[in-house]
Amino acid sequence: MAIISNCNASIIKDAALALKQGHLVAFPTETVYGLGADACNEEAVARIYQVKGRPSGHPLIVHISSIELLDKWARDIPEYAVKLARAFWPGPMTLILPRTEIAKDFITGGQNNVGIRVPAHTVALALLKEFEVQGGYGVAAPSANKFGAVSPTTSSDVASELAGLLSTNDQILNGGPCSIGVESTILSCTTDKPIILRPGAVTKEQVENYLEYYINSNLNLDDQVKSSGSFKSHYSPIAKVFLNGIPNLGDGFIAYSHVKTPKGAIRLASPENNEEYAQVLYSSLRLGDLKGISNIYVIPPNSNGIGAAICDRLIKSSTKL
Ligand code: TXA
Ligand code: MG
């Protein structure tokens, strides 16, 4: 298994072929890196679970290259979902919709709904297009991290987390650091209005402005929907994460750039604004682990824009079961 850079047409062709042959390909998206497998190949999808150490029965997002393929995977699509797909795809938004017969139980965790996304990253889109040219319908891809850990935002994060678990025919495509840095917004589209299951770069306000009505969030669907991202212990580094506390000597510290580092603390990130905060969040938590820091103190951002998604992840990473 090698990290492959300079993802030109022939590299993309090889990667799509690897997927078609049932191998795993980790690839960049604008949100985080995904660990991809042919969404119609049960054995390949089973390897995702094995590599991630993810409990079975947790649904996976299917990635497609354009809205044109939506009908393949989803049926009874509400009009508002089509509007949202047209407005925000390719982009950091996943729609949960009633499934067609090609979305098998091994993708949906036995639910009647399937998660679909068109990512906005040139490497991801090229890979998905080529995979479809080769006869594929979609690529199942969770974030390319061990279950419960922090999502990877660079190819070397993927390698350091999963390299020992991937086999020689699997691939990691390098497309540089992810421009957004936190996972996509998940919108359940199975009722008369969408419901936010996971906040992301497509914000509640953007959706509301677009649809011209208010929508609800339900970020604690653990019992109703088997959505592993809604488990409280998710997105955790090895270090313990504390919000708004005062760090001791040798503890890690993350805050906006204008906040001074408390005496004796080790600064891990100093974002200027919420977009930058999202970009550096996971890499700075990983940096804390790399430095062997046991406690990381974080001053969360305000909840404007992508700030809501950052706060959601921070609350989840700071809660240990
Ligand atoms: O930005 C993203 O969404 C990234 C990139 C790679 O696309 N993917 C990602 O996948 O974050 P994952 O598996 O790490 O998180 C997806 C979340 C999980 O909590 C999963 O349970 C939930 O989406 N999910 C997937 N399909 C679902 C479904 N049919 N119903 C409810 N939740 C679903
Ligand atoms: Mg994940």
PDB file of N, CA, C and O and ligand atoms in Angstrom, residues 52 142-143 145 151 183 198 234-235, ligand 2:
ATOM      1  N   LYS A  52     -11.444  -0.344   9.807  1.00  0.00           N
ATOM      2  CA  LYS A  52     -11.772   0.737  10.746  1.00  0.00           C
ATOM      3  C   LYS A  52     -12.026   0.227  12.169  1.00  0.00           C
ATOM      4  O   LYS A  52     -12.026   1.007  13.114  1.00  0.00           O
ATOM      5  N   PRO A 142     -16.651   5.851   4.556  1.00  0.00           N
ATOM      6  CA  PRO A 142     -16.647   6.545   5.840  1.00  0.00           C
ATOM      7  C   PRO A 142     -15.348   7.331   5.945  1.00  0.00           C
ATOM      8  O   PRO A 142     -14.455   7.169   5.107  1.00  0.00           O
ATOM      9  N   SER A 143     -15.214   8.166   6.954  1.00  0.00           N
ATOM     10  CA  SER A 143     -13.947   8.838   7.189  1.00  0.00           C
ATOM     11  C   SER A 143     -12.876   7.771   7.424  1.00  0.00           C
ATOM     12  O   SER A 143     -13.145   6.728   8.021  1.00  0.00           O
ATOM     13  N   ASN A 145     -10.521   6.798   9.277  1.00  0.00           N
ATOM     14  CA  ASN A 145      -9.874   6.701  10.589  1.00  0.00           C
ATOM     15  C   ASN A 145     -10.365   5.456  11.297  1.00  0.00           C
ATOM     16  O   ASN A 145     -11.386   4.877  10.899  1.00  0.00           O
ATOM     17  N   SER A 151     -11.145  12.231  12.493  1.00  0.00           N
ATOM     18  CA  SER A 151     -11.083  12.045  11.033  1.00  0.00           C
ATOM     19  C   SER A 151      -9.775  12.597  10.479  1.00  0.00           C
ATOM     20  O   SER A 151      -9.269  13.603  10.965  1.00  0.00           O
ATOM     21  N   GLU A 183     -16.495  16.889   8.879  1.00  0.00           N
ATOM     22  CA  GLU A 183     -17.337  16.047   8.040  1.00  0.00           C
ATOM     23  C   GLU A 183     -18.569  16.794   7.532  1.00  0.00           C
ATOM     24  O   GLU A 183     -18.998  17.787   8.109  1.00  0.00           O
ATOM     25  N   ARG A 198     -26.286  15.922  11.555  1.00  0.00           N
ATOM     26  CA  ARG A 198     -24.897  16.270  11.888  1.00  0.00           C
ATOM     27  C   ARG A 198     -24.594  17.613  11.239  1.00  0.00           C
ATOM     28  O   ARG A 198     -24.731  17.743  10.029  1.00  0.00           O
ATOM     29  N   HIS A 234     -17.442  10.052  20.016  1.00  0.00           N
ATOM     30  CA  HIS A 234     -16.779  10.114  18.727  1.00  0.00           C
ATOM     31  C   HIS A 234     -15.791  11.253  18.600  1.00  0.00           C
ATOM     32  O   HIS A 234     -15.736  12.139  19.414  1.00  0.00           O
ATOM     33  N   TYR A 235     -15.003  11.193  17.517  1.00  0.00           N
ATOM     34  CA  TYR A 235     -14.088  12.270  17.157  1.00  0.00           C
ATOM     35  C   TYR A 235     -13.057  12.530  18.262  1.00  0.00           C
ATOM     36  O   TYR A 235     -12.694  13.664  18.514  1.00  0.00           O
TER      37      TYR A 235
HETATM   38 MG    MG B   2     -16.363   9.106  10.692  1.00  0.00          MG
END
